[in-house]
Short mmCIF file of C-alpha atoms and ligand atoms in Angstrom, two decimals:
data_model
loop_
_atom_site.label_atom_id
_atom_site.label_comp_id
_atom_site.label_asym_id
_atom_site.label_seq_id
_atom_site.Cartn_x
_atom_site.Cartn_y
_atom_site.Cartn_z
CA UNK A 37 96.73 75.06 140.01
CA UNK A 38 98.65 77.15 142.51
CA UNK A 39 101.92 76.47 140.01
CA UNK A 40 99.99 78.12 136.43
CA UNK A 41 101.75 81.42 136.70
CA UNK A 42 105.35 80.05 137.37
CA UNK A 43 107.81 80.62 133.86
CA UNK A 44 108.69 78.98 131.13
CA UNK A 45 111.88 77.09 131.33
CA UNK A 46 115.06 76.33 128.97
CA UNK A 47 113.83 72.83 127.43
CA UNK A 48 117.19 71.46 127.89
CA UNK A 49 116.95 71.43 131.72
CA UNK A 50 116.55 67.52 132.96
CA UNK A 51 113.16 67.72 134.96
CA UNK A 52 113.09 66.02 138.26
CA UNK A 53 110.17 67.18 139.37
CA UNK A 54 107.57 69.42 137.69
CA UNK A 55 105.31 70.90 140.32
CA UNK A 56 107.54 72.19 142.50
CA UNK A 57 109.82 73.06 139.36
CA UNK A 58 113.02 71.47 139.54
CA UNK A 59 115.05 70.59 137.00
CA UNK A 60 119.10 70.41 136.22
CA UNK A 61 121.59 71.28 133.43
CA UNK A 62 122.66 68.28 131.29
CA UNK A 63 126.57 67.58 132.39
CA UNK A 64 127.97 68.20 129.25
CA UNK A 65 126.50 72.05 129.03
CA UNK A 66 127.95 72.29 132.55
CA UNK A 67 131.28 72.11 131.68
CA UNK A 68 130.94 74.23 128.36
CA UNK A 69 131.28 77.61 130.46
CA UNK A 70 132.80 79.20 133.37
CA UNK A 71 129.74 81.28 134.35
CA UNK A 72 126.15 78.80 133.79
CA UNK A 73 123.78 80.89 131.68
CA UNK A 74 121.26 81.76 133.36
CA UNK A 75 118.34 80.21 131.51
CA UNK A 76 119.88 76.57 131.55
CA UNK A 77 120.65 76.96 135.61
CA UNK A 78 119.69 74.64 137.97
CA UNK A 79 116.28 75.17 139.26
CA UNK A 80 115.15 73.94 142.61
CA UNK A 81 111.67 75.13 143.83
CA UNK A 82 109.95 73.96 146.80
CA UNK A 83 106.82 75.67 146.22
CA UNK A 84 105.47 78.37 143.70
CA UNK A 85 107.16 81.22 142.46
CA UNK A 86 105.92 83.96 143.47
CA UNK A 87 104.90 87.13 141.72
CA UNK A 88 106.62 89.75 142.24
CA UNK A 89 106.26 93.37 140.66
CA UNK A 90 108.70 95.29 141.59
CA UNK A 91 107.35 98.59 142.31
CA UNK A 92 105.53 96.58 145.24
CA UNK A 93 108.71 94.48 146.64
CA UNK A 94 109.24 95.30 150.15
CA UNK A 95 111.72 93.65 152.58
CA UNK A 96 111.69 93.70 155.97
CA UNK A 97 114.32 93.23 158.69
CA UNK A 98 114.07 92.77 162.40
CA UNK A 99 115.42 91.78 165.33
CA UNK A 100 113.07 88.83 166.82
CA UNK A 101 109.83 89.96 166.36
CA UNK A 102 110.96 93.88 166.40
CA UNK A 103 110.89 95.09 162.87
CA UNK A 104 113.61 97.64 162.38
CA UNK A 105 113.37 98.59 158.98
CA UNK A 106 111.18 97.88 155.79
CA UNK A 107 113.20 99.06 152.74
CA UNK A 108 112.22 98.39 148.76
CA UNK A 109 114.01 97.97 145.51
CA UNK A 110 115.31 100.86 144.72
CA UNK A 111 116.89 101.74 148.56
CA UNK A 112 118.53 98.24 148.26
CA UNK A 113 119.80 99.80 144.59
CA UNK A 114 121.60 102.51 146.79
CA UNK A 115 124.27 100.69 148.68
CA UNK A 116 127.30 100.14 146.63
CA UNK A 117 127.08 97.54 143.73
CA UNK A 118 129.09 94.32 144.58
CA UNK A 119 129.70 91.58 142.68
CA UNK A 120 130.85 88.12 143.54
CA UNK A 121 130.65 84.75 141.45
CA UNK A 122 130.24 81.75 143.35
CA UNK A 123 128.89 78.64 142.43
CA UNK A 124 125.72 77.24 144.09
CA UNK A 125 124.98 73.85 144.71
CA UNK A 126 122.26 72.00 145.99
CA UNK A 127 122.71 69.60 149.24
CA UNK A 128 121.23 67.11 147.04
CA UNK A 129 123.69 66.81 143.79
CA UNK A 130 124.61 63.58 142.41
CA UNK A 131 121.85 61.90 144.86
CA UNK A 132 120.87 59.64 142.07
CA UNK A 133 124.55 57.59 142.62
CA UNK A 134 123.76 57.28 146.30
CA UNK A 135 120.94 55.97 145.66
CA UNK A 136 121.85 53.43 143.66
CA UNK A 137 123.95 52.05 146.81
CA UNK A 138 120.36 51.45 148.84
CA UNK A 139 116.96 53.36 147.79
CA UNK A 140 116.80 56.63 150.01
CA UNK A 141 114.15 59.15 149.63
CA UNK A 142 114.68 62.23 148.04
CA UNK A 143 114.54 64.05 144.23
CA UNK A 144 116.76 62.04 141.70
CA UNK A 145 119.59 64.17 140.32
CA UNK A 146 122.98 63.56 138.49
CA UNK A 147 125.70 66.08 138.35
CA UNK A 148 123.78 69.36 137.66
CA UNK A 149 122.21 70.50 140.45
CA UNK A 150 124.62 73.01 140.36
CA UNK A 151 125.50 75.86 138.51
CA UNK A 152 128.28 79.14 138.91
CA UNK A 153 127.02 82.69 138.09
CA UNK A 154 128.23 85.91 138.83
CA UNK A 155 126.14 87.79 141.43
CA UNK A 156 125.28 91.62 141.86
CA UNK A 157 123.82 93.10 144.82
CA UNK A 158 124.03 95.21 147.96
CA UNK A 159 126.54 93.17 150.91
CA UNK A 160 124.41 92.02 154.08
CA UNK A 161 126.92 94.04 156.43
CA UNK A 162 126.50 97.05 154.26
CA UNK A 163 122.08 96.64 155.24
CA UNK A 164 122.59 95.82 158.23
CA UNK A 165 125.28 98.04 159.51
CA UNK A 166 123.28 101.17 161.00
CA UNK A 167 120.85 98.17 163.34
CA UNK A 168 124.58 98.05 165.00
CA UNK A 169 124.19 94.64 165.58
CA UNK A 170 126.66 93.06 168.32
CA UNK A 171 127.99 89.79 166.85
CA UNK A 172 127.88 88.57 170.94
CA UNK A 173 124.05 88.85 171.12
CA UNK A 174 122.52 86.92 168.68
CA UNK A 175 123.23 83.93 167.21
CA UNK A 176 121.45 83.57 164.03
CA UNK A 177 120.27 85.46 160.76
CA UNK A 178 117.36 84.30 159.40
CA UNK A 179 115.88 84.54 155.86
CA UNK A 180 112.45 84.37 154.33
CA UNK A 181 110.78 84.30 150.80
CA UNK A 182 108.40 85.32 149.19
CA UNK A 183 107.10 81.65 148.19
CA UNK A 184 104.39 79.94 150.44
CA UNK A 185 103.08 76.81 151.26
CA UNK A 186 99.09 75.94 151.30
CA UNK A 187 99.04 77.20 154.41
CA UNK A 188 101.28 80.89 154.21
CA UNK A 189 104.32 79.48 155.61
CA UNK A 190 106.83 80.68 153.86
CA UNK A 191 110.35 78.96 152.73
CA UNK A 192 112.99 79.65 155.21
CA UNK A 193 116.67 79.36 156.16
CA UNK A 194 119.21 80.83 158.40
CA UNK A 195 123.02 80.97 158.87
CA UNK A 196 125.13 81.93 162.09
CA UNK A 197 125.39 85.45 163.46
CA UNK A 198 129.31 85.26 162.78
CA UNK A 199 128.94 84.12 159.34
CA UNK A 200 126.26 86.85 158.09
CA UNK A 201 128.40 89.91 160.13
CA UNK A 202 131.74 89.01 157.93
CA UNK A 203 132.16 90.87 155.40
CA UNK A 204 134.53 88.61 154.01
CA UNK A 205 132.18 86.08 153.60
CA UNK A 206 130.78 88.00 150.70
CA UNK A 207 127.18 87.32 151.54
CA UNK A 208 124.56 89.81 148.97
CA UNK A 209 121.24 90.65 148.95
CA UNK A 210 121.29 90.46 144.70
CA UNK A 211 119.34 92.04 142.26
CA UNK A 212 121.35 90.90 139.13
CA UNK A 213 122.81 87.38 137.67
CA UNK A 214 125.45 87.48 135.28
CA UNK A 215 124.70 91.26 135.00
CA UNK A 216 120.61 90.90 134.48
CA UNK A 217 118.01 91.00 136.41
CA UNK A 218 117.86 87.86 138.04
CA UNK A 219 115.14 85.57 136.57
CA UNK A 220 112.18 84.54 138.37
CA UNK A 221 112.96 81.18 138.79
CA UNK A 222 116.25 82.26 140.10
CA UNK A 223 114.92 84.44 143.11
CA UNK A 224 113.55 88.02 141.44
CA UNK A 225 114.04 90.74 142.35
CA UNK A 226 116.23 89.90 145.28
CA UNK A 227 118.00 86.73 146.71
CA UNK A 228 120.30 86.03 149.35
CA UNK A 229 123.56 85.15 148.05
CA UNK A 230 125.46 83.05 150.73
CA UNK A 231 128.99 81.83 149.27
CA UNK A 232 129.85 78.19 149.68
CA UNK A 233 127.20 77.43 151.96
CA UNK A 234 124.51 74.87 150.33
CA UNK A 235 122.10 76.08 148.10
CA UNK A 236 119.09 75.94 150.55
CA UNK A 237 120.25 78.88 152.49
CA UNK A 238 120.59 81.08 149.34
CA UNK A 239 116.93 82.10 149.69
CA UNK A 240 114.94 83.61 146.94
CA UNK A 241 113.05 86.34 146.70
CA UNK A 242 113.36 87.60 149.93
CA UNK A 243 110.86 89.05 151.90
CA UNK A 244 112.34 88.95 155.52
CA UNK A 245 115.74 89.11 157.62
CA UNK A 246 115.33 88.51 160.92
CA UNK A 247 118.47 88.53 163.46
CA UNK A 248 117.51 85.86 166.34
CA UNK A 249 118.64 83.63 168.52
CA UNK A 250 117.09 81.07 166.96
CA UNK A 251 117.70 79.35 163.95
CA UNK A 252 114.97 79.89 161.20
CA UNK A 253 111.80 77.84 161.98
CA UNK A 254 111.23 76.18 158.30
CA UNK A 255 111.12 72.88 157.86
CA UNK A 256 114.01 73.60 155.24
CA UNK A 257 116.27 74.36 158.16
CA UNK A 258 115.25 72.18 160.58
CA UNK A 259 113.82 68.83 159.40
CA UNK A 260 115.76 68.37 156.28
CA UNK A 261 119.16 69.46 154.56
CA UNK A 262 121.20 67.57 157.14
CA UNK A 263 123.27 64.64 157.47
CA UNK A 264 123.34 61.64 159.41
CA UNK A 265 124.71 58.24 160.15
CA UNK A 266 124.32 55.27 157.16
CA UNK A 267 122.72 53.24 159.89
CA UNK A 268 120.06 55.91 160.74
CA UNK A 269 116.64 54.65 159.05
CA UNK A 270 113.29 56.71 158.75
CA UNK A 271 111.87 55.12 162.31
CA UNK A 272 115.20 55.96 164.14
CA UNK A 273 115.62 59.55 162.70
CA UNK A 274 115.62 62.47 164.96
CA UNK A 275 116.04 65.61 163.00
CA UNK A 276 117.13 67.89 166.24
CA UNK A 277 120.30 65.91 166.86
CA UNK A 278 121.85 66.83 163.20
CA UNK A 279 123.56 70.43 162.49
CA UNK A 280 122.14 72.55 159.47
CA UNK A 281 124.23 71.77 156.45
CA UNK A 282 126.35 74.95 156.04
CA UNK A 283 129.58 74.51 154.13
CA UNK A 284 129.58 72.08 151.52
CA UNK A 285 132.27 69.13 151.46
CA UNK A 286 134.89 68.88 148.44
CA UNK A 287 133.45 66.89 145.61
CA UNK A 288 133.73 66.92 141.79
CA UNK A 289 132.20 65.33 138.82
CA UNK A 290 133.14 64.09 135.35
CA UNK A 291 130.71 65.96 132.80
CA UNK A 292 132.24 64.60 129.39
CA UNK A 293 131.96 62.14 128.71
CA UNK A 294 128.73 60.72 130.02
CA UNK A 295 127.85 57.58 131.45
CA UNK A 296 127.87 54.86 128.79
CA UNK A 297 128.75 56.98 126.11
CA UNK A 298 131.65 55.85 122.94
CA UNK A 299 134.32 57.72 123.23
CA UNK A 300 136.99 57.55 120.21
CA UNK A 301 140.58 57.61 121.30
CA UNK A 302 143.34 60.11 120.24
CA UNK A 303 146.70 59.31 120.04
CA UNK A 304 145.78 56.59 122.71
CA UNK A 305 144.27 58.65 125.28
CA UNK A 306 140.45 60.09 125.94
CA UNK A 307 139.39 63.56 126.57
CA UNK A 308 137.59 63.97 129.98
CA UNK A 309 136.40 67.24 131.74
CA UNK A 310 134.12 67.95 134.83
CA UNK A 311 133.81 70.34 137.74
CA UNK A 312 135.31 70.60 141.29
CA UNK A 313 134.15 72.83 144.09
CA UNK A 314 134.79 72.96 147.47
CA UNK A 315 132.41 74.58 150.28
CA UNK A 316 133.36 77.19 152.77
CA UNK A 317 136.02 78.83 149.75
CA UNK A 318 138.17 76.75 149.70
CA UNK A 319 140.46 76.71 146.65
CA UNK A 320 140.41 73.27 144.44
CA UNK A 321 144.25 72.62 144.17
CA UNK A 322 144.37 68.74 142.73
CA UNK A 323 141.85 66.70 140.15
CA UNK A 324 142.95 63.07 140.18
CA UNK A 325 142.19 60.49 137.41
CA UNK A 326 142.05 57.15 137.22
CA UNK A 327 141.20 54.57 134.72
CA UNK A 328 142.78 51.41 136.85
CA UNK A 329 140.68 51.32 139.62
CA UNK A 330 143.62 53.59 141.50
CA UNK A 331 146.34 51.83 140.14
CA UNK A 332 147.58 54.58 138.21
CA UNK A 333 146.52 57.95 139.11
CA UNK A 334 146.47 60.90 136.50
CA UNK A 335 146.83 64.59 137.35
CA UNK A 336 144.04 66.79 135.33
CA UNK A 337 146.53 69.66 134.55
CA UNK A 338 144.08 72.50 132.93
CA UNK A 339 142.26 74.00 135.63
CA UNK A 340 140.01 77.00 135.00
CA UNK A 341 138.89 78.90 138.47
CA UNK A 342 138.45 82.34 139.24
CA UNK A 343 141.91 83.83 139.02
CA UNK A 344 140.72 86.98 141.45
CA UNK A 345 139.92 85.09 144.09
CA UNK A 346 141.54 85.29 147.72
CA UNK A 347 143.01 82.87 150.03
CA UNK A 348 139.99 81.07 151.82
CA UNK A 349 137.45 82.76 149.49
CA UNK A 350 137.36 80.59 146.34
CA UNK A 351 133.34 80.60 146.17
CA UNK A 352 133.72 79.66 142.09
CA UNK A 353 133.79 76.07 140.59
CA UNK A 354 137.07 74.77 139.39
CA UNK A 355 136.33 73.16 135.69
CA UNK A 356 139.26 70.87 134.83
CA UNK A 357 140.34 68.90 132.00
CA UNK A 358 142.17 65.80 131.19
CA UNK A 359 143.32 63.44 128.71
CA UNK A 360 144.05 60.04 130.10
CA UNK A 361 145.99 57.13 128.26
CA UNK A 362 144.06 54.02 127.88
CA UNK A 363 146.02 50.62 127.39
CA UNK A 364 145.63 49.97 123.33
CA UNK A 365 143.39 45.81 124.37
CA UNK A 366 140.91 47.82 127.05
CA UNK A 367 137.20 48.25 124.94
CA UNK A 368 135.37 49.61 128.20
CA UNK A 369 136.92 52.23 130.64
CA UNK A 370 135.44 52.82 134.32
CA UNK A 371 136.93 56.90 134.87
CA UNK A 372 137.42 57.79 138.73
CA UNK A 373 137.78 61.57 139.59
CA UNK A 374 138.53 62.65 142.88
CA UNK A 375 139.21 66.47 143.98
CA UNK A 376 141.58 68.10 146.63
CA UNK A 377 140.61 71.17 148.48
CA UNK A 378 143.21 73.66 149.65
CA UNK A 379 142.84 71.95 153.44
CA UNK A 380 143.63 68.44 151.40
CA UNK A 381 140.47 67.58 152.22
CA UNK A 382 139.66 64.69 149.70
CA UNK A 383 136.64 63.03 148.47
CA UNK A 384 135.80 59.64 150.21
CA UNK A 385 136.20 56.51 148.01
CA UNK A 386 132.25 54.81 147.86
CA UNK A 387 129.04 56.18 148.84
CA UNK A 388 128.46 53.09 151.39
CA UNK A 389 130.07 54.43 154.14
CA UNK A 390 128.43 58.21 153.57
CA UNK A 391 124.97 56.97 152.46
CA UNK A 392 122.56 58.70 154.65
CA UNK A 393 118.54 58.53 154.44
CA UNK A 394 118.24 61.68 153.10
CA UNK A 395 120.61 61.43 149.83
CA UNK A 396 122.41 64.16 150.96
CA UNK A 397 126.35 65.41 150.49
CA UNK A 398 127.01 62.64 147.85
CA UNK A 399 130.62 63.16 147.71
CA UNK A 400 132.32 60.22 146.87
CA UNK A 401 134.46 59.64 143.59
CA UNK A 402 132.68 60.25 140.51
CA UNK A 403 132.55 56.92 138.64
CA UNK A 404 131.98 56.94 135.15
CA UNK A 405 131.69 53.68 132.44
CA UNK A 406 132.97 54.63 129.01
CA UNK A 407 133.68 52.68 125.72
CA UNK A 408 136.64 52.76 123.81
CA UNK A 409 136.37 53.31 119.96
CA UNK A 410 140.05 52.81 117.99
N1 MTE B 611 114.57 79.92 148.23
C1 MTE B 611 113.21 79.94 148.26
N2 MTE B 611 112.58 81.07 148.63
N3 MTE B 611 112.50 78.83 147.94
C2 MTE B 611 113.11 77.64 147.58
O1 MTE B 611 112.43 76.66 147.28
N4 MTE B 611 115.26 76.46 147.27
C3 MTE B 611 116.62 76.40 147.80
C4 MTE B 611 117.37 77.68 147.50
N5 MTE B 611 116.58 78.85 147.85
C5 MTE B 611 114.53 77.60 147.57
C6 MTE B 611 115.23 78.80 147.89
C7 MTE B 611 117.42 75.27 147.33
S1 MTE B 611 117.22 73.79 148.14
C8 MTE B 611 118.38 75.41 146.37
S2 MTE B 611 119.38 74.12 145.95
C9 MTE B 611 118.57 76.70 145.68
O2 MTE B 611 117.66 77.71 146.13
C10 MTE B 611 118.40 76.55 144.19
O3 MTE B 611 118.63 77.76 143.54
P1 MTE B 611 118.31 77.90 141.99
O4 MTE B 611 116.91 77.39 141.75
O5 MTE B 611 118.46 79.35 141.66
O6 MTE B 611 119.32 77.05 141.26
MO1 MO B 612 118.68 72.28 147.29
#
């Protein structure tokens, strides 16, 4: 069993899959913290973990098939210590509610395939500086782990040239999460830390950066993680007419209460809280409510983000609460939420007209039923 040696996990994590490990944090533990332990994290695995001891860790970087440099733990434990806490989210997040539109293929999860963390590490630009890379002749960094299929290919993704030389996109090759080592699950002892970007491009334990012109080669990066027409169907599918998924789009999800649960009311009105997040840092600036079917919209008015952040480079969640007044006759509530991002980008209204064969970038409102107790 090529998975025996992978860890132990956090028995609260939902499993969606057990071999590749992958497995999400219940909604109402989301919403109980700003940063997402560590141990009750999303986990999505493709493959194995891999073993890693530390005094052996080696990563290399090239340019094409030149390798430049290979450096080891503690050289990467050298450059100055950054931190940055960003949320990461899987392209795949609240697939289970697209599905339910029309069957598409693709692991079943609710709200928490996501998770915000604080991350410490050495910057990409700071690594890469002395190659003296020109941002005019490549076009692509690529990443590698440590993790391989049956046949040694590793897992692999890659972001633009532009994206990986600015330093204000806070990208980090980290060694810590939430200020310890970074579990195994979670990418030890080093992982590419790409803010706002979907999760798939936030390799774990990385073995290789390559600069290219090419985008990485994996499967991961090329025949999956991208989005495409509703009407697109498995026979008419062609993988190499569909961008990458970089940036994420706004979305946000109700985390308390959960579907079907009884929810007592206080002086007429429920409690709800969730998440919001918005790819490519942008800054969450609305939550909107609705119990009416958009009748009546209510404005969630606590919002907790990261207060340090700068203009265009809000890479943390936004957890929100609200407490909406139900009519005194209504015994069953259906609770919208919809986010707006700092471009007033908003969430679209159904998954019908976003449904895509893959189940990914399920953005539409959050819908959730809930029954009213007096
Ligand atoms: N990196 C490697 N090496 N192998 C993987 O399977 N999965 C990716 C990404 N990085 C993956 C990887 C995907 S699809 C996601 S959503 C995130 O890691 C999940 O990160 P987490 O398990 O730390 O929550
Ligand atoms: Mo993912």
């Amino acid at each position: 069993d090529p998975y025996a040696n992978d860890p132990k996990r956090h028995k609260v994590l939902k499993v969606n899959g057990p071999k590749p490990f992958c497995g999400e944090t219940p909604g109402p533990l989301l919403c109980e913290s700003f940063l997402t332990p560590a141990d009750t994290f999303y986990v999505r695995n493709h493959l194995p973990v891999p073993e890693i001891d530390i005094k052996d860790y080696e990563l290399e970087i090239a340019i094409e098939d030149d390798t430049k440099k290979v450096i080891n733990f503690e050289d990467i434990k050298k450059y100055p210590k950054y931190t940055v806490t960003t949320a990461i989210m899987c392209g795949g997040n609240r697939r289970s509610e697209m599905n339910a539109v029309k069957p598409l293929k693709g692991l079943s999860w609710g709200v928490g395939a996501v998770g915000n963390a604080s991350w410490s590490g050495a910057r990409l630009t700071d690594v890469l500086a002395d190659l003296k890379i020109n941002e005019d002749d490549w076009k692509h960094v690529q990443f590698e782990g440590y993790d391989l299929d049956p046949s040694g290919v590793p897992y692999g993704g890659s972001i633009p040239i532009s994206r990986a030389l600015d330093s204000r996109a806070d990208i980090i090759l980290a060694y810590e999460m939430n200020g310890e080592p970074i579990p195994r699950d979670h990418g030890y002892p080093i992982r590419a830390i790409v803010p706002g970007v979907v999760g798939a491009r936030n390799v774990k334990w990385l073995a290789k950066i390559v600069i290219s012109n090419e985008e990485s080669r994996s499967q991961f990066q090329r025949g999956d993680y991208k989005g495409f027409s509703p009407s697109v169907d498995w026979d008419t599918v062609d993988f190499s007419k569909s961008p990458a998924i970089l940036d994420m789009p706004v979305t946000s999800a109700i985390c308390t209460p959960t579907p079907g649960e009884t929810v007592k009311l206080k002086d007429g009105k429920i409690p709800v809280k969730g998440y919001a997040w918005s790819g490519g840092g942008k800054k969450i600036i609305r939550i909107d409510l609705t119990v009416d079917q958009g009748k009546t919209w209510h404005v969630a008015h606590q919002l907790i983000d990261d207060e340090n952040a700068k203009e265009g480079r809000h890479w943390s969640w936004t957890l929100w609460s609200a407490e909406i007044p139900i009519d005194v006759d209504k015994k069953e509530v259906e609770v919208w939420v919809k986010a707006v991002d700092a471009s007033y980008n908003v969430q679209p209204e159904s998954f019908e007209n976003i449904w895509n064969l893959r189940g990914l970038l399920c953005n539409a409102y959050h819908r959730v039923n809930v029954k009213i107790k007096k």
